[in-house]
Every structure is written in structure tokens, then in C-alpha cells.
Amino acid sequence: MNGKELFVLTLAMLLAIQLPPVSAADAAALEVSVEGVYLTAGQENIITIELKNTGDYEITDVQAVLSSTRPELHLIQNAQMAFTRISDGSKKRYEATVYVNQDTTLGAYSLTLTFSYIKYVLLTPTPATATVPIGVIVDQGYTPKIKYTTEQGSVRAKSGAENQMTYIFTNDWDEPLYGLEFTLSSTSGYISVVDGLSTSLEELDVGEPVAVEPLLSVLEGTPLAVYTLTATVSYRDGEDSRYYQSFSLPVNVDTAVAAKTTVVTLRRMEVIQGRVRPGDAFDVQLEVQCSGADAYELLSKLSFGAVASISPLSPTTISLEDLEAGGTAVVNYRLLASGGIAAGQYPVTATLTYTNSRGVPGSLTETLTVMVEGLIEFDLIDTPTDAVRRGETKELEADLLLIGTESVDFVSIGLVEDDVFKRVAGSTEYIGAVDPDSPIPFDINYMVAEDAEEGDHELTLRIEYRDHLNREHEEQLGFMMSVGDDANQPGQEAGPSGFWVWIRRLLGLGP
């Protein structure tokens, strides 16, 4: 057979395929003939279709559609063709490309050609359609031209990691191959091809190997087993015929990488100013660290619970976006301690929310204790103003006043010895608890040095106490004393002492 058969609308189709009834007007207008109906499995085949106008008038708007209902036959080029007009007695030819699966059984198959056009009946344009079955014969089986070989070690993969694979293909035919295109796809949801999805090669000589090296990502937790990739190879021979081959490539997942999980921690959480007092504005700083695997969509939120004496001066919810494993991020909050806040420890809660590397939400909560100290300041009132003589031992009487917001305990007051004023018995007095705005009288003894210079000198007192946390503190206060040889001479009357002044004031008897 020469591979060419003529199909006319009024005749029976090749291989006893019957045509549907067609009107005489249609039969006289268009006839169809086909060349290249003998096909080879596993390659592209060219079918030539000829449309001839056998009528007395031209036909216009010709639309031809070639289709296949068989899964073995695939129309991959020129399945649809259009012609503006075909004059009477003229013909149009075009080529359609049909790919036949490599495992197709030898035998007869059918394609369908559906065409429409406008014909002229008594000079009146009339639409017409027709369907023609086209018989084809697959008379040559598939002959593999590329062979797949590989070593066992090059197909091993680890779950939870990216794996470089190697697959070797060889030209196993008797002539060179051209225009090779290797395309890979994964048949498993556990495995994806992240690089090397397609590999091109201009020419492959006889017996020459080529390595296809895709980079595969295997999901963490993938069950250990052998999985497959699908490889499709297209190529041409010396006669420019196009061939296709398919391969199932093994992926042996035989080991697992230790699972990495996202761990978010607060590396540091502190008050920058260190000490907070009533009315202070202060900063809280958090340092967030990510380890293990990346964290996504981090949010930091600060809350104060039932604490009403501390309020925010900046937003309490801050986005840190994404954080890579090993990375850190710093968050700053500006807060205010109210003027009436009492000394004590106030909890501030930081909550971090994020999405881990597996897409699972996570959170972390830590509590920072803000240490608020009271306002504590001492002052001396009703200090003596009379002068003292060198070498004299005197008793100092005055009042100690606490100015502040908190009471203090275990208060004692004593002389700080220097070159002018010396400590003697009774130079320290224990007072005990002291409340704000409540003057406490005290008296201590001291001696003026024999060699003290005349003039004004500062007498210094040391006040020691403990705060609400039982922490020890000390503060020094001083006032000026006059030293001279004629101090307190006869006729010179000393003013009332501090203690008696306090008693007089308490009884309302004087200033």
C-alpha cells in the first residue's frame, strides 16, 4: 500500500467505517482525502489532510477540527485548521501531528474530522457541516532508543532534606539523537523537584551517556520507602521524526534527618533604666531568639494584668515579621509609672506568638518584674546654731525628717568623723522605723578636735536604714558649725535645743 486513501462524503470509509448520511448538495461540494494513515507507536506521526471543493461555486469560512476519542492517540499540532475560502475545483492541504503512545497495540483506530463551511445553493449562502471518520493503522511497534541506567547509591535520599540525585541515560540506538528534552515530575506528595526539572541537550551520539541531576526536596517525616519520579524524554532522529519515551525513576528514601523544630525564646528582658520611681517614664526591652528552624509571623504583645499603676506610652503589640533560625530581634516598649505608685514589684507579661516551620501556631509567655522604688529623702531640721570651742565634747540635738512616699525601718544616725569633729561615746543613735512627714528627735555626742581651725566647718551625719525589700541604704547629711575659743562665754545664752523646740511646737507653746 502507498499510504494514501481518498475519503469522499458519498463513499464508505477505509476499513468498513460507515459514514452518516450526507445530502446530495453536500456531496457535490467538498471531498476529503488523507495521506499518512500508517502510524508508528512511541513517536509523532504526520497526517496530511486534503479538502477539495468539487462543486460549481466557491465555499467560504471553512473550519476543520480533527479529534480523537482514543486515549492512545493524541493530537498535538494543527488539530484545528481554518480557511477563508476554497474556490470551485480547488483544494487545501494541511498537516496534523498525532502522537501514539509507546505501549499502543498494533491495529486499526479511528480519528474524527468535523468541518463546517458556507456553501452557495442558487447563489444563496447556506451553512453546512459534516463529520468524517478517518481510519488510521498503527503498524509499527515502539522501539526504545534511549536506555536508563543508574547506580544504586545515586538514588538514595534523606527525608527532611534536599537531595542531589543522578540518573544516567544512554543513546542505545544506531544513530545520533537530536533536540533531547528531559522533563521530570514527582508522583508523590512527599517529594518535589526544586531544581533540574528540565534538562536539554542538542545531540547525543550512539552509546553516549548523559546525566540528569535533579535536586529533590523530601518532606520531614516522609515514611522510609522507594518512591518514583516520572521522566519524559522527547528527541528527534536524523529524519527529523519526533519520539517520546517515559521512565519511572526510583527515589530510595532510606534515612531521615533529625527533625528540627522551631524554638522561640526570650534571650533578654529588662528595664533599661534599671531603677523606676513614681512618675518615671522607662523602657522595657526584649531580645527574641529563634533556633532550630525558622519562625514566621512573630508578634510581641505586652500586658499588665491587674496592674493599673503602669501604663504604656507606645503600642503594646509589635510585629517582628519572620525570624530565621539563629537570628535575634529586639523589641522596645515605653512605659510610665504613675505618680502615686507604691514601692514594690509589679509583673509585666510579654507574649510571643508565631508559626513554626511546620505551619503550626506557637506561643511563648514570660513575666518581667518591674522594681519600683519609693521616694526616700532625709533632712535635718532644728539644727543648733551656737558655736563650739576646740577640745569640747558636746551633745547635738536636732530632728530627722523623712521626705518621701515610703516608710523605712531600722534607722540609725551617727557622726561621720573628720579632722574637726571626732566620735565619742554616744556618737550613734538607733531610731527604728520612720514614717514620711514625721520629724523624729535625736541627740548624739561629739568632740571638737583640739587643733581644729577657727571658723565654720561642716558636721556630717550618716543615716542608715532598710527599705521595703530589707535592702540596706545609707545617706549623709551635713550642716555648718562654728568653731572658736570664745564660744558660749558667760553672758551668752544658748537658744533652746532641738528636742525642746519640738516639744514646744507639739504643745502649741511657741515656734
Short mmCIF file of N, CA, C and O in Angstrom, two decimals, residues 62-155:
data_model
loop_
_atom_site.label_atom_id
_atom_site.label_comp_id
_atom_site.label_asym_id
_atom_site.label_seq_id
_atom_site.Cartn_x
_atom_site.Cartn_y
_atom_site.Cartn_z
N VAL A 62 -14.25 28.02 6.01
CA VAL A 62 -14.09 26.59 6.26
C VAL A 62 -13.39 26.39 7.60
O VAL A 62 -12.31 26.95 7.84
N GLN A 63 -13.97 25.57 8.47
CA GLN A 63 -13.41 25.23 9.77
C GLN A 63 -13.32 23.71 9.86
O GLN A 63 -14.34 23.02 9.71
N ALA A 64 -12.09 23.18 10.08
CA ALA A 64 -11.88 21.74 10.18
C ALA A 64 -11.27 21.41 11.53
O ALA A 64 -10.27 22.02 11.94
N VAL A 65 -11.86 20.45 12.25
CA VAL A 65 -11.38 20.06 13.58
C VAL A 65 -11.16 18.56 13.58
O VAL A 65 -12.10 17.78 13.32
N LEU A 66 -9.93 18.15 13.88
CA LEU A 66 -9.58 16.74 13.97
C LEU A 66 -9.50 16.35 15.44
O LEU A 66 -8.81 17.03 16.22
N SER A 67 -10.17 15.28 15.83
CA SER A 67 -10.21 14.90 17.25
C SER A 67 -10.06 13.40 17.39
O SER A 67 -10.22 12.64 16.42
N SER A 68 -9.74 13.00 18.65
CA SER A 68 -9.55 11.59 18.95
C SER A 68 -10.31 11.24 20.21
O SER A 68 -10.27 11.98 21.20
N THR A 69 -11.00 10.12 20.15
CA THR A 69 -11.68 9.61 21.35
C THR A 69 -10.91 8.46 21.97
O THR A 69 -11.36 7.89 22.95
N ARG A 70 -9.78 8.11 21.38
CA ARG A 70 -8.96 7.01 21.89
C ARG A 70 -7.82 7.57 22.74
O ARG A 70 -7.13 8.51 22.32
N PRO A 71 -7.59 7.02 23.94
CA PRO A 71 -6.50 7.55 24.80
C PRO A 71 -5.11 7.27 24.24
O PRO A 71 -4.15 7.89 24.68
N GLU A 72 -5.00 6.38 23.26
CA GLU A 72 -3.68 6.07 22.71
C GLU A 72 -3.21 7.12 21.71
O GLU A 72 -2.01 7.22 21.42
N LEU A 73 -4.14 7.90 21.16
CA LEU A 73 -3.83 8.85 20.10
C LEU A 73 -4.01 10.27 20.62
O LEU A 73 -5.05 10.60 21.21
N HIS A 74 -3.01 11.12 20.38
CA HIS A 74 -3.04 12.50 20.88
C HIS A 74 -2.76 13.46 19.74
O HIS A 74 -1.73 13.33 19.05
N LEU A 75 -3.69 14.41 19.52
CA LEU A 75 -3.48 15.45 18.52
C LEU A 75 -2.67 16.57 19.17
O LEU A 75 -3.15 17.24 20.08
N ILE A 76 -1.43 16.76 18.73
CA ILE A 76 -0.55 17.73 19.39
C ILE A 76 -0.25 18.94 18.53
O ILE A 76 0.35 19.90 19.01
N GLN A 77 -0.64 18.94 17.26
CA GLN A 77 -0.39 20.11 16.41
C GLN A 77 -1.40 20.11 15.27
O GLN A 77 -1.70 19.07 14.66
N ASN A 78 -1.94 21.31 14.96
CA ASN A 78 -2.89 21.53 13.87
C ASN A 78 -4.11 20.63 13.98
O ASN A 78 -4.63 20.13 12.98
N ALA A 79 -4.60 20.47 15.21
CA ALA A 79 -5.85 19.74 15.36
C ALA A 79 -7.01 20.55 14.81
O ALA A 79 -8.05 19.98 14.45
N GLN A 80 -6.85 21.86 14.73
CA GLN A 80 -7.89 22.72 14.18
C GLN A 80 -7.28 23.59 13.08
O GLN A 80 -6.18 24.13 13.24
N MET A 81 -7.99 23.71 11.95
CA MET A 81 -7.49 24.48 10.81
C MET A 81 -8.66 25.27 10.23
O MET A 81 -9.81 24.81 10.23
N ALA A 82 -8.35 26.48 9.72
CA ALA A 82 -9.38 27.34 9.12
C ALA A 82 -8.88 27.87 7.79
O ALA A 82 -7.68 28.17 7.63
N PHE A 83 -9.81 27.97 6.83
CA PHE A 83 -9.52 28.54 5.51
C PHE A 83 -10.61 29.57 5.21
O PHE A 83 -11.81 29.32 5.45
N THR A 84 -10.18 30.69 4.67
CA THR A 84 -11.16 31.75 4.34
C THR A 84 -12.09 31.31 3.22
O THR A 84 -13.31 31.48 3.29
N ARG A 85 -11.53 30.71 2.16
CA ARG A 85 -12.35 30.25 1.04
C ARG A 85 -11.61 29.16 0.28
O ARG A 85 -10.37 29.10 0.31
N ILE A 86 -12.37 28.33 -0.37
CA ILE A 86 -11.84 27.34 -1.31
C ILE A 86 -12.64 27.49 -2.61
O ILE A 86 -13.86 27.25 -2.63
N SER A 87 -11.97 27.91 -3.65
CA SER A 87 -12.66 28.14 -4.93
C SER A 87 -13.12 26.81 -5.52
O SER A 87 -12.60 25.73 -5.18
N ASP A 88 -14.10 26.88 -6.43
CA ASP A 88 -14.59 25.67 -7.06
C ASP A 88 -13.47 25.02 -7.86
O ASP A 88 -12.73 25.69 -8.58
N GLY A 89 -13.31 23.72 -7.65
CA GLY A 89 -12.26 22.96 -8.31
C GLY A 89 -10.91 23.05 -7.62
O GLY A 89 -9.96 22.37 -8.01
N SER A 90 -10.79 23.84 -6.54
CA SER A 90 -9.52 23.99 -5.83
C SER A 90 -9.49 23.10 -4.60
O SER A 90 -10.51 22.54 -4.18
N LYS A 91 -8.31 23.00 -4.00
CA LYS A 91 -8.16 22.18 -2.80
C LYS A 91 -7.17 22.83 -1.84
O LYS A 91 -6.31 23.62 -2.24
N LYS A 92 -7.29 22.48 -0.55
CA LYS A 92 -6.39 22.95 0.50
C LYS A 92 -5.85 21.73 1.24
O LYS A 92 -6.59 20.78 1.52
N ARG A 93 -4.53 21.80 1.53
CA ARG A 93 -3.88 20.71 2.26
C ARG A 93 -3.25 21.26 3.53
O ARG A 93 -2.73 22.39 3.56
N TYR A 94 -3.26 20.45 4.57
CA TYR A 94 -2.55 20.83 5.79
C TYR A 94 -2.13 19.55 6.52
O TYR A 94 -2.66 18.46 6.24
N GLU A 95 -1.18 19.70 7.42
CA GLU A 95 -0.63 18.55 8.15
C GLU A 95 -1.00 18.64 9.63
O GLU A 95 -0.87 19.70 10.24
N ALA A 96 -1.44 17.55 10.18
CA ALA A 96 -1.74 17.44 11.62
C ALA A 96 -0.77 16.42 12.22
O ALA A 96 -0.43 15.41 11.58
N THR A 97 -0.33 16.69 13.44
CA THR A 97 0.62 15.82 14.12
C THR A 97 -0.10 14.98 15.17
O THR A 97 -0.80 15.53 16.04
N VAL A 98 0.10 13.68 15.09
CA VAL A 98 -0.54 12.74 16.01
C VAL A 98 0.56 11.96 16.74
O VAL A 98 1.46 11.40 16.09
N TYR A 99 0.49 11.99 18.07
CA TYR A 99 1.42 11.18 18.86
C TYR A 99 0.70 9.91 19.30
O TYR A 99 -0.43 9.95 19.80
N VAL A 100 1.40 8.78 19.11
CA VAL A 100 0.86 7.48 19.50
C VAL A 100 1.64 6.98 20.71
O VAL A 100 2.88 6.96 20.69
N ASN A 101 0.92 6.61 21.77
CA ASN A 101 1.59 6.12 22.98
C ASN A 101 2.52 4.95 22.65
O ASN A 101 2.23 4.14 21.76
N GLN A 102 3.62 4.86 23.42
CA GLN A 102 4.62 3.85 23.11
C GLN A 102 4.13 2.43 23.40
O GLN A 102 4.66 1.46 22.84
N ASP A 103 3.12 2.27 24.23
CA ASP A 103 2.61 0.93 24.55
C ASP A 103 1.32 0.61 23.79
O ASP A 103 0.57 -0.30 24.15
N THR A 104 1.05 1.33 22.69
CA THR A 104 -0.17 1.11 21.92
C THR A 104 -0.09 -0.23 21.15
O THR A 104 0.92 -0.54 20.51
N THR A 105 -1.18 -0.96 21.19
CA THR A 105 -1.27 -2.24 20.48
C THR A 105 -1.41 -1.99 18.98
O THR A 105 -2.12 -1.07 18.56
N LEU A 106 -0.73 -2.80 18.18
CA LEU A 106 -0.86 -2.67 16.72
C LEU A 106 -2.29 -2.95 16.30
O LEU A 106 -2.95 -3.87 16.82
N GLY A 107 -2.82 -2.14 15.33
CA GLY A 107 -4.17 -2.34 14.86
C GLY A 107 -4.75 -1.09 14.28
O GLY A 107 -4.07 -0.08 14.08
N ALA A 108 -6.05 -1.16 14.00
CA ALA A 108 -6.77 -0.05 13.37
C ALA A 108 -7.45 0.81 14.42
O ALA A 108 -8.02 0.29 15.40
N TYR A 109 -7.41 2.14 14.24
CA TYR A 109 -8.01 3.11 15.14
C TYR A 109 -8.73 4.17 14.31
O TYR A 109 -8.56 4.22 13.08
N SER A 110 -9.49 5.00 14.96
CA SER A 110 -10.27 5.99 14.23
C SER A 110 -10.08 7.38 14.83
O SER A 110 -10.09 7.55 16.05
N LEU A 111 -9.92 8.37 13.95
CA LEU A 111 -9.98 9.78 14.30
C LEU A 111 -11.25 10.36 13.71
O LEU A 111 -11.85 9.77 12.81
N THR A 112 -11.65 11.52 14.16
CA THR A 112 -12.87 12.16 13.66
C THR A 112 -12.52 13.55 13.13
O THR A 112 -11.92 14.36 13.84
N LEU A 113 -12.92 13.80 11.88
CA LEU A 113 -12.74 15.12 11.26
C LEU A 113 -14.12 15.76 11.13
O LEU A 113 -15.00 15.25 10.44
N THR A 114 -14.31 16.86 11.81
CA THR A 114 -15.56 17.62 11.75
C THR A 114 -15.26 18.94 11.07
O THR A 114 -14.34 19.66 11.49
N PHE A 115 -16.04 19.26 10.03
CA PHE A 115 -15.79 20.53 9.35
C PHE A 115 -17.11 21.23 9.06
O PHE A 115 -18.17 20.60 8.95
N SER A 116 -17.00 22.54 8.98
CA SER A 116 -18.16 23.38 8.65
C SER A 116 -17.72 24.40 7.63
O SER A 116 -16.53 24.76 7.56
N TYR A 117 -18.68 24.88 6.86
CA TYR A 117 -18.37 25.86 5.82
C TYR A 117 -19.67 26.49 5.35
O TYR A 117 -20.78 26.07 5.75
N ILE A 118 -19.54 27.50 4.52
CA ILE A 118 -20.70 28.15 3.89
C ILE A 118 -20.68 27.82 2.42
O ILE A 118 -19.71 28.13 1.71
N LYS A 119 -21.74 27.18 1.94
CA LYS A 119 -21.86 26.84 0.53
C LYS A 119 -22.93 27.73 -0.10
O LYS A 119 -23.70 28.41 0.60
N TYR A 120 -23.00 27.69 -1.39
CA TYR A 120 -23.95 28.54 -2.11
C TYR A 120 -24.89 27.66 -2.93
O TYR A 120 -24.47 26.91 -3.81
N VAL A 121 -26.15 27.72 -2.58
CA VAL A 121 -27.21 26.98 -3.29
C VAL A 121 -28.09 28.02 -3.97
O VAL A 121 -28.73 28.85 -3.29
N LEU A 122 -28.08 28.00 -5.27
CA LEU A 122 -28.82 29.00 -6.05
C LEU A 122 -28.41 30.41 -5.63
O LEU A 122 -29.24 31.30 -5.42
N LEU A 123 -27.08 30.55 -5.47
CA LEU A 123 -26.47 31.84 -5.11
C LEU A 123 -26.85 32.31 -3.70
O LEU A 123 -26.56 33.45 -3.34
N THR A 124 -27.44 31.43 -2.94
CA THR A 124 -27.80 31.80 -1.56
C THR A 124 -26.82 31.14 -0.60
O THR A 124 -26.65 29.91 -0.63
N PRO A 125 -26.10 31.91 0.26
CA PRO A 125 -25.16 31.30 1.21
C PRO A 125 -25.91 30.45 2.24
O PRO A 125 -26.85 30.92 2.88
N THR A 126 -25.45 29.22 2.37
CA THR A 126 -26.10 28.29 3.28
C THR A 126 -25.04 27.58 4.13
O THR A 126 -24.11 26.99 3.58
N PRO A 127 -25.13 27.64 5.49
CA PRO A 127 -24.17 26.92 6.34
C PRO A 127 -24.32 25.42 6.16
O PRO A 127 -25.42 24.90 6.00
N ALA A 128 -23.19 24.72 6.22
CA ALA A 128 -23.20 23.26 6.11
C ALA A 128 -22.15 22.68 7.05
O ALA A 128 -21.11 23.30 7.31
N THR A 129 -22.42 21.52 7.61
CA THR A 129 -21.48 20.81 8.48
C THR A 129 -21.46 19.35 8.08
O THR A 129 -22.42 18.82 7.50
N ALA A 130 -20.35 18.70 8.39
CA ALA A 130 -20.22 17.26 8.12
C ALA A 130 -19.18 16.68 9.05
O ALA A 130 -18.28 17.39 9.52
N THR A 131 -19.32 15.40 9.33
CA THR A 131 -18.36 14.68 10.16
C THR A 131 -17.87 13.47 9.40
O THR A 131 -18.68 12.67 8.88
N VAL A 132 -16.56 13.31 9.33
CA VAL A 132 -15.95 12.22 8.58
C VAL A 132 -15.06 11.41 9.50
O VAL A 132 -14.12 11.98 10.09
N PRO A 133 -15.28 10.11 9.69
CA PRO A 133 -14.34 9.28 10.42
C PRO A 133 -13.12 9.00 9.55
O PRO A 133 -13.25 8.71 8.36
N ILE A 134 -11.93 9.12 10.18
CA ILE A 134 -10.70 8.86 9.45
C ILE A 134 -10.02 7.65 10.09
O ILE A 134 -9.67 7.68 11.28
N GLY A 135 -9.87 6.61 9.31
CA GLY A 135 -9.23 5.42 9.84
C GLY A 135 -7.72 5.50 9.74
O GLY A 135 -7.15 5.97 8.75
N VAL A 136 -7.04 5.10 10.82
CA VAL A 136 -5.57 5.05 10.84
C VAL A 136 -5.16 3.66 11.33
O VAL A 136 -5.94 2.97 12.00
N ILE A 137 -3.96 3.26 10.97
CA ILE A 137 -3.46 1.94 11.35
C ILE A 137 -2.11 2.10 12.04
O ILE A 137 -1.20 2.72 11.48
N VAL A 138 -1.98 1.60 13.27
CA VAL A 138 -0.68 1.54 13.96
C VAL A 138 -0.04 0.23 13.54
O VAL A 138 -0.44 -0.85 13.99
N ASP A 139 0.93 0.33 12.61
CA ASP A 139 1.51 -0.90 12.05
C ASP A 139 2.94 -1.15 12.49
O ASP A 139 3.53 -2.17 12.13
N GLN A 140 3.51 -0.19 13.27
CA GLN A 140 4.88 -0.39 13.76
C GLN A 140 4.91 -0.15 15.27
O GLN A 140 4.41 0.86 15.75
N GLY A 141 5.49 -1.12 15.98
CA GLY A 141 5.57 -1.01 17.44
C GLY A 141 6.67 -0.07 17.89
O GLY A 141 7.51 0.40 17.11
N TYR A 142 6.66 0.19 19.16
CA TYR A 142 7.63 1.11 19.77
C TYR A 142 8.99 0.44 19.91
O TYR A 142 9.09 -0.70 20.38
N THR A 143 10.02 1.17 19.51
CA THR A 143 11.40 0.69 19.65
C THR A 143 12.16 1.67 20.53
O THR A 143 12.43 2.81 20.10
N PRO A 144 12.49 1.32 21.76
CA PRO A 144 13.22 2.25 22.64
C PRO A 144 14.56 2.63 22.04
O PRO A 144 15.30 1.77 21.55
N LYS A 145 14.87 3.90 22.10
CA LYS A 145 16.15 4.39 21.57
C LYS A 145 17.05 4.95 22.66
O LYS A 145 18.23 5.17 22.44
N ILE A 146 16.48 5.19 23.84
CA ILE A 146 17.24 5.68 24.99
C ILE A 146 17.07 4.68 26.12
O ILE A 146 15.96 4.22 26.41
N LYS A 147 18.18 4.35 26.76
CA LYS A 147 18.18 3.39 27.86
C LYS A 147 18.53 4.10 29.15
O LYS A 147 19.42 4.96 29.18
N TYR A 148 17.85 3.74 30.23
CA TYR A 148 18.12 4.31 31.55
C TYR A 148 18.95 3.34 32.37
O TYR A 148 18.61 2.16 32.49
N THR A 149 20.05 3.83 32.95
CA THR A 149 20.87 3.05 33.89
C THR A 149 21.31 3.96 35.01
O THR A 149 21.49 5.16 34.82
N THR A 150 21.49 3.38 36.16
CA THR A 150 21.98 4.18 37.28
C THR A 150 22.58 3.27 38.32
O THR A 150 22.30 2.08 38.37
N GLU A 151 23.42 3.87 39.16
CA GLU A 151 24.00 3.13 40.28
C GLU A 151 23.08 3.27 41.49
O GLU A 151 22.38 4.28 41.66
N GLN A 152 23.11 2.29 42.35
CA GLN A 152 22.21 2.28 43.49
C GLN A 152 22.41 3.49 44.39
O GLN A 152 21.45 4.08 44.88
N GLY A 153 23.67 3.88 44.61
CA GLY A 153 23.95 4.96 45.56
C GLY A 153 23.46 6.32 45.11
O GLY A 153 23.27 7.21 45.92
N SER A 154 23.24 6.51 43.80
CA SER A 154 22.87 7.83 43.31
C SER A 154 21.38 8.11 43.43
O SER A 154 20.93 9.19 43.08
N VAL A 155 20.58 7.15 43.89
CA VAL A 155 19.14 7.36 44.01
C VAL A 155 18.69 7.35 45.46
O VAL A 155 17.50 7.34 45.74
#
